[in-house]
PDB file of C-alpha atoms and ligand atoms in Angstrom:
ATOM      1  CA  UNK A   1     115.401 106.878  31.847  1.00 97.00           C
ATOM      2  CA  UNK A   2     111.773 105.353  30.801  1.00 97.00           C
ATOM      3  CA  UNK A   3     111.541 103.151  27.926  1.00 96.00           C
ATOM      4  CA  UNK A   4     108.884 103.644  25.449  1.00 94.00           C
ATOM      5  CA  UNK A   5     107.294  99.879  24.163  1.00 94.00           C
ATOM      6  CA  UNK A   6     104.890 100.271  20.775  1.00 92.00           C
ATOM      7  CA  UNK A   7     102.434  96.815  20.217  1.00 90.00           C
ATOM      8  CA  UNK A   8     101.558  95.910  16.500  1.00 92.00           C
ATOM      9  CA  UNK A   9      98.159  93.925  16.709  1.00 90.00           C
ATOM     10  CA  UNK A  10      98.268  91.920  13.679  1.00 97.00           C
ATOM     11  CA  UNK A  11      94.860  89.545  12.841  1.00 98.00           C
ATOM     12  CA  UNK A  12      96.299  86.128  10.874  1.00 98.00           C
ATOM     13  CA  UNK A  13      93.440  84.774   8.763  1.00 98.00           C
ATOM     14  CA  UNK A  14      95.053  81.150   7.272  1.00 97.00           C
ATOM     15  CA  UNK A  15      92.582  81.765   3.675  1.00 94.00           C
ATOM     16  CA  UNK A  16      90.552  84.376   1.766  1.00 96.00           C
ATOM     17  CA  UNK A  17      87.641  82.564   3.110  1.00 97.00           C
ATOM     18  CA  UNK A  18      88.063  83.466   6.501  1.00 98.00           C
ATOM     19  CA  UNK A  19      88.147  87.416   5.621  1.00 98.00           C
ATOM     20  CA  UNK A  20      84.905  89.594   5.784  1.00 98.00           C
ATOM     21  CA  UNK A  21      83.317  90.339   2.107  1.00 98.00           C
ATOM     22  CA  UNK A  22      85.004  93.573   2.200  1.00 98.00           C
ATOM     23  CA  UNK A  23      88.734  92.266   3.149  1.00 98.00           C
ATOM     24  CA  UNK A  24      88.216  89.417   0.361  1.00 98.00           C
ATOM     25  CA  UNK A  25      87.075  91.200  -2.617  1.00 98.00           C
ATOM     26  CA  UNK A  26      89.774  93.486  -2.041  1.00 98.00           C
ATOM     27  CA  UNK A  27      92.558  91.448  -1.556  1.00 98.00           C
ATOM     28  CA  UNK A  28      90.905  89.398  -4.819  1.00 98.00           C
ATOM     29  CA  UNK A  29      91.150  93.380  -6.836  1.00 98.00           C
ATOM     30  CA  UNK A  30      94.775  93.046  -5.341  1.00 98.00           C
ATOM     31  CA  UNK A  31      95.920  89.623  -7.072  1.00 98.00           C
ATOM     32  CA  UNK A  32      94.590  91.600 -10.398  1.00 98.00           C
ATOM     33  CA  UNK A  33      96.644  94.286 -10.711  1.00 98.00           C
ATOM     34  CA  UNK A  34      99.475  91.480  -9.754  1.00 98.00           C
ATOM     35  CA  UNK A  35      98.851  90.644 -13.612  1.00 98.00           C
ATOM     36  CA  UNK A  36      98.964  94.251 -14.316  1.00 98.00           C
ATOM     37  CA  UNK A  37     102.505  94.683 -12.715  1.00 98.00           C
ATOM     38  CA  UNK A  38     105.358  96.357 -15.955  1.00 98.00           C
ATOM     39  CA  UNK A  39     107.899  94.213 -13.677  1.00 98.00           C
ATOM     40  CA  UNK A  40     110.909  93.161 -16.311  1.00 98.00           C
ATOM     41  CA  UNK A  41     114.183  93.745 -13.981  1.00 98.00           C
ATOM     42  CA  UNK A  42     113.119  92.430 -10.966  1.00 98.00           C
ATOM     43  CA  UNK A  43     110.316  89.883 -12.113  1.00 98.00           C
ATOM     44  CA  UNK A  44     108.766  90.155  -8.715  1.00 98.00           C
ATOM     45  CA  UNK A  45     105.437  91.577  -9.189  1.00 98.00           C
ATOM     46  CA  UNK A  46     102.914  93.418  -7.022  1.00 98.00           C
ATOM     47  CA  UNK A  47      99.241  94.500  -6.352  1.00 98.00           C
ATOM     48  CA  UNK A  48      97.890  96.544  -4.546  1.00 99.00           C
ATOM     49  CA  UNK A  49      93.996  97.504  -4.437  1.00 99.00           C
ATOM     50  CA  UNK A  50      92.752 100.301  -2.789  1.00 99.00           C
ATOM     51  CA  UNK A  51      89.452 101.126  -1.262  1.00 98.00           C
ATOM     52  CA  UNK A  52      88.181 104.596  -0.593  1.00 98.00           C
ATOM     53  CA  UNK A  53      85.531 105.852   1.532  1.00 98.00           C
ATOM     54  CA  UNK A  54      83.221 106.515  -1.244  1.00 98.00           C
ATOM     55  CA  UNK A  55      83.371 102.603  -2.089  1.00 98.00           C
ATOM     56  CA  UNK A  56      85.586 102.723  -4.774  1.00 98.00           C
ATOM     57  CA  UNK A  57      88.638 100.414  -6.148  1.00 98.00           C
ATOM     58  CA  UNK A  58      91.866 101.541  -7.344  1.00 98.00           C
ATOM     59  CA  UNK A  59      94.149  99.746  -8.616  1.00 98.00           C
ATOM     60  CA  UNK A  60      97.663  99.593  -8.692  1.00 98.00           C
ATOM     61  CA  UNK A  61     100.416  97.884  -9.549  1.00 99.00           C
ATOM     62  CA  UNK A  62     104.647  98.138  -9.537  1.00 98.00           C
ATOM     63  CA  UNK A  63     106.157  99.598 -13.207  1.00 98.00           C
ATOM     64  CA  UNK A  64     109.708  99.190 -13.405  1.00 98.00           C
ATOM     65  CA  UNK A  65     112.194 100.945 -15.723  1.00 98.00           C
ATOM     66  CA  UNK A  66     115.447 100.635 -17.534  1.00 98.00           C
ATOM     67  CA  UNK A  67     116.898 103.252 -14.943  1.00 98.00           C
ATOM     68  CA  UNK A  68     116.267 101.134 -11.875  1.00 97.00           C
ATOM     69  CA  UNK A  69     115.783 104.605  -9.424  1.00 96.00           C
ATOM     70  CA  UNK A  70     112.684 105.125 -11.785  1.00 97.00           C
ATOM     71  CA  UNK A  71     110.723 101.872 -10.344  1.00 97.00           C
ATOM     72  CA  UNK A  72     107.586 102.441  -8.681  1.00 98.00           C
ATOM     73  CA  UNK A  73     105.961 100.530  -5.943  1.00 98.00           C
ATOM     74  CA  UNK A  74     102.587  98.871  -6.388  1.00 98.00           C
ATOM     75  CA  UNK A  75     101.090 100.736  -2.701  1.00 98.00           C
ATOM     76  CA  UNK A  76     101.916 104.218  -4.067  1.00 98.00           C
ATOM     77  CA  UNK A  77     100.861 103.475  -7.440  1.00 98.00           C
ATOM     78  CA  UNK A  78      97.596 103.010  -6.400  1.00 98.00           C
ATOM     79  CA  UNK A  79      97.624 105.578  -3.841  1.00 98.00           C
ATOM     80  CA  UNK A  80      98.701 108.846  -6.121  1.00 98.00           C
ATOM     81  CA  UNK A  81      96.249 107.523  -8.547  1.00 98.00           C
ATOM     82  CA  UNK A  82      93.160 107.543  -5.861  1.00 98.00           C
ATOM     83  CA  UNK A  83      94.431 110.998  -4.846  1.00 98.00           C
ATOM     84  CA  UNK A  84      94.023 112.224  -7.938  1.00 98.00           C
ATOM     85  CA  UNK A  85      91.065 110.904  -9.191  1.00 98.00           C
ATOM     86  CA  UNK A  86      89.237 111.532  -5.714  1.00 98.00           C
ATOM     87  CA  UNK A  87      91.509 114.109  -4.064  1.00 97.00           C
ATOM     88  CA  UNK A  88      88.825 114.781  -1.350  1.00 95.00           C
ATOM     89  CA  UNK A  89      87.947 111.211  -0.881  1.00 98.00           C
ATOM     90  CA  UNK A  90      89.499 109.500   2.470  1.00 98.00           C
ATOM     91  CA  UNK A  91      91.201 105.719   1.780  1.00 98.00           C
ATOM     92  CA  UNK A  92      89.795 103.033   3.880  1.00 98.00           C
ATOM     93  CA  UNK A  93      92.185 100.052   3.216  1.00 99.00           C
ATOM     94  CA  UNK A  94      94.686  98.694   0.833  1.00 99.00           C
ATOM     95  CA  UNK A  95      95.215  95.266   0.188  1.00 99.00           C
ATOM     96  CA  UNK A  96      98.642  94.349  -0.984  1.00 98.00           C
ATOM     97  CA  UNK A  97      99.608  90.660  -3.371  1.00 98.00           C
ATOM     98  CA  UNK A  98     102.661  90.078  -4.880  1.00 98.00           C
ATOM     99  CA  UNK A  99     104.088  87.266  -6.942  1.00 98.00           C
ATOM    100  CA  UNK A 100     107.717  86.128  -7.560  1.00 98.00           C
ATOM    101  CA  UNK A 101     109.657  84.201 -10.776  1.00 96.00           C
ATOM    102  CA  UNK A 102     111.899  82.868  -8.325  1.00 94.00           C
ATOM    103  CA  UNK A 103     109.533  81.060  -5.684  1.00 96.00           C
ATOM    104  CA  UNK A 104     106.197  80.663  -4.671  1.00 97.00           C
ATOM    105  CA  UNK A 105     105.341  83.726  -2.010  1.00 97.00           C
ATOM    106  CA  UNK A 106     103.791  81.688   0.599  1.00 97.00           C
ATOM    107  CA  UNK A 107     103.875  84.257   3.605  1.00 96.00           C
ATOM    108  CA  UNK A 108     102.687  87.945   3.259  1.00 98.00           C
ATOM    109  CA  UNK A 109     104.809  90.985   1.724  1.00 95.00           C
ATOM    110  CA  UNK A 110     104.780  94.300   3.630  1.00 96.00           C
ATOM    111  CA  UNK A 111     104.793  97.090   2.352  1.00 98.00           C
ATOM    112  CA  UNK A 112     108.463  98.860   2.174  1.00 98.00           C
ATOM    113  CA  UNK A 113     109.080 101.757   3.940  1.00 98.00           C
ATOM    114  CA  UNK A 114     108.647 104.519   1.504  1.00 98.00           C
ATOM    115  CA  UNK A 115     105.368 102.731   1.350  1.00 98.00           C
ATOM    116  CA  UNK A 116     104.500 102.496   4.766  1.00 98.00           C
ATOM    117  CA  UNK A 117     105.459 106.198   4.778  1.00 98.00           C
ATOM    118  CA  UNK A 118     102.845 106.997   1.590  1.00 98.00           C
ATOM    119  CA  UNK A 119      99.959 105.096   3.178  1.00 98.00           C
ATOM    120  CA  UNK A 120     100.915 107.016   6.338  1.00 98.00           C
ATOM    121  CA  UNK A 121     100.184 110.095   4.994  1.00 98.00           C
ATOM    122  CA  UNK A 122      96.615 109.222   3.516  1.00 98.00           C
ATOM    123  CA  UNK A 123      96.003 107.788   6.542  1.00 98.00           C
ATOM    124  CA  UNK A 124      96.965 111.298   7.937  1.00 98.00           C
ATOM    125  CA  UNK A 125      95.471 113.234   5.495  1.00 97.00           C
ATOM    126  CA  UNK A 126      91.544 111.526   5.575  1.00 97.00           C
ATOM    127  CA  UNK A 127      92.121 111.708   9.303  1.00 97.00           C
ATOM    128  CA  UNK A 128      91.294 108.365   9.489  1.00 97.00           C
ATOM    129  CA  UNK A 129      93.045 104.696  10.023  1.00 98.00           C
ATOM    130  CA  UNK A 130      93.579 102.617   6.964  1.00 98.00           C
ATOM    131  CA  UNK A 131      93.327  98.941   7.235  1.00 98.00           C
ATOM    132  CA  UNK A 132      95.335  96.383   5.216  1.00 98.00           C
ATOM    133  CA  UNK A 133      95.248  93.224   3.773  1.00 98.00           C
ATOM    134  CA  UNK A 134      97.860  91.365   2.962  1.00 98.00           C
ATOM    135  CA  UNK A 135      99.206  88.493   1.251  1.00 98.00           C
ATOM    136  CA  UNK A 136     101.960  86.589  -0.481  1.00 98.00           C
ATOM    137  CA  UNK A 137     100.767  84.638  -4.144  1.00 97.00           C
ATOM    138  CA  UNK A 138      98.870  82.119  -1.322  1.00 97.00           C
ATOM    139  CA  UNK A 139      99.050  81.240   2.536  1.00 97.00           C
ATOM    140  CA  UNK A 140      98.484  83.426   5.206  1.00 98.00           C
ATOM    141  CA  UNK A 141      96.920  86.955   5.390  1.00 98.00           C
ATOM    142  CA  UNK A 142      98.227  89.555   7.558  1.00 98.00           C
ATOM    143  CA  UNK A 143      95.272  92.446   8.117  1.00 98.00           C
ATOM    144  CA  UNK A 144      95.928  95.200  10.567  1.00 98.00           C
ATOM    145  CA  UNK A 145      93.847  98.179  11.688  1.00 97.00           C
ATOM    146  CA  UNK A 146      96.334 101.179  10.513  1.00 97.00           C
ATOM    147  CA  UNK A 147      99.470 101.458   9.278  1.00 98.00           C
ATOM    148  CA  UNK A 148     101.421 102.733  12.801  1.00 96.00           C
ATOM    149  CA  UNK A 149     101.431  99.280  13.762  1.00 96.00           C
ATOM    150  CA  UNK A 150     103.965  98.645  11.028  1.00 97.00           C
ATOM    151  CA  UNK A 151     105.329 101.991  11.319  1.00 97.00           C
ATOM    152  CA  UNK A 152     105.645 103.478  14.761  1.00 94.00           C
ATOM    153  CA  UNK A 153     106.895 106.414  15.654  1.00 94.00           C
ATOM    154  CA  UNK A 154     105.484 108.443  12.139  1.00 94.00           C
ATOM    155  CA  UNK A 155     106.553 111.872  10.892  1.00 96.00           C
ATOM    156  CA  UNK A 156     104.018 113.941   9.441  1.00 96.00           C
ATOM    157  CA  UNK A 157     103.191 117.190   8.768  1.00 96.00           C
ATOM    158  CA  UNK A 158     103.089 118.185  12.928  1.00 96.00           C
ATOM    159  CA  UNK A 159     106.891 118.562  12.837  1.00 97.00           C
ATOM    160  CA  UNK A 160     106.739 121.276   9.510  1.00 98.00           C
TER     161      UNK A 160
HETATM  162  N1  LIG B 201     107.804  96.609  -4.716  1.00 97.80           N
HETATM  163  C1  LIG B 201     106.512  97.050  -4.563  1.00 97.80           C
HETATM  164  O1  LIG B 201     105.792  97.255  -5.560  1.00 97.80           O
HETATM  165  N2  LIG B 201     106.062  97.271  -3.318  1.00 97.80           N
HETATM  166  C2  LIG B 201     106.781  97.080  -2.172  1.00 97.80           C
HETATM  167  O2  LIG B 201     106.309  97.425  -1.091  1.00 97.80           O
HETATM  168  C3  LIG B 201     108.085  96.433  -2.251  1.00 97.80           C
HETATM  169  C4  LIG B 201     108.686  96.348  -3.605  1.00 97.80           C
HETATM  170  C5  LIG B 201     108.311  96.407  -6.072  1.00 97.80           C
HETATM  171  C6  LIG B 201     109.374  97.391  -6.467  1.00 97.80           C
HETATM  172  C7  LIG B 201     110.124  96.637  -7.526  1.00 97.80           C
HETATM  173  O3  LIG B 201     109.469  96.850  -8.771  1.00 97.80           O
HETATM  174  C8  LIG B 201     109.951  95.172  -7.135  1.00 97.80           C
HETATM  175  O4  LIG B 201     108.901  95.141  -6.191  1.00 97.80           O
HETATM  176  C9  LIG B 201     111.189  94.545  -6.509  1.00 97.80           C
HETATM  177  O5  LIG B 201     111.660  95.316  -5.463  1.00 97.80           O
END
């Protein structure tokens, strides 16, 4: 028997004014689409802001529906829509807010795992990491280097 041990590296800024330019203005594009979020049902409402290689922002944000299967997540949101206005165009990061009716978010929300799946697979797809930024409506802010550190052990397109 061996046993296999994964590490997730996880930097834990205490404000926005601790981030680099790039992590704050991001994470700032992030708590904008929060306002954007179609979030009725649940009234929990996310951002998420993503930054491609080329230097652009997209934006995204969760949209909820009647038929509660139909609701979409914030992260892939903004994902599909930077793959299809720059299908060639490798993401860099995504920074991820949210914000709740019940309670003040004070510690960060990660991304679910359909999510962390979806950023997987641009992360797979530019062949290169993407970094994220995230936090709650205020405290803390998780940023980590690539998304295996939340999700270990990925499937992608080696197993087809
Ligand atoms: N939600 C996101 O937008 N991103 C996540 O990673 C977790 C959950 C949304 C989906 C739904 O509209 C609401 O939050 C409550 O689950």
């Amino acid at each position: 028997m061996k046993k296999l041990t994964f590490n997730t590296s996880i930097e834990v800024y205490s404000d926005v004014s601790e981030l680099n330019e790039t992590d704050a203005s991001l994470l700032l594009a992030a708590k904008e689409a929060v306002e954007k979020a179609y979030a009725p049902y649940s009234k929990f409402k996310v951002g998420a802001a993503v930054l491609l290689e080329n230097g652009k922002t997209i934006l995204g944000s969760n949209q909820e529906n009647a038929a509660y299967p139909l609701c979409l997540c914030a992260e892939r949101v903004a994902l599909f829509s930077a793959a299809t206005q720059f299908p060639n165009i490798a993401v860099k990061a995504i920074a991820i807010s949210a914000q709740s009716h019940n309670k003040q978010l004070s510690i960060p929300v990660p991304p679910c795992g359909s999510c962390r799946q979806a950023i997987y697979e641009s992360e797979y797809r530019g062949k290169s990491p993407v970094r994220l930024i995230i936090q709650g409506e205020i405290g803390e802010i998780y940023c980590l280097d690539t998304i295996k550190d939340l999700l270990p052990l990925t499937f992608n397109a080696d197993f087809l």
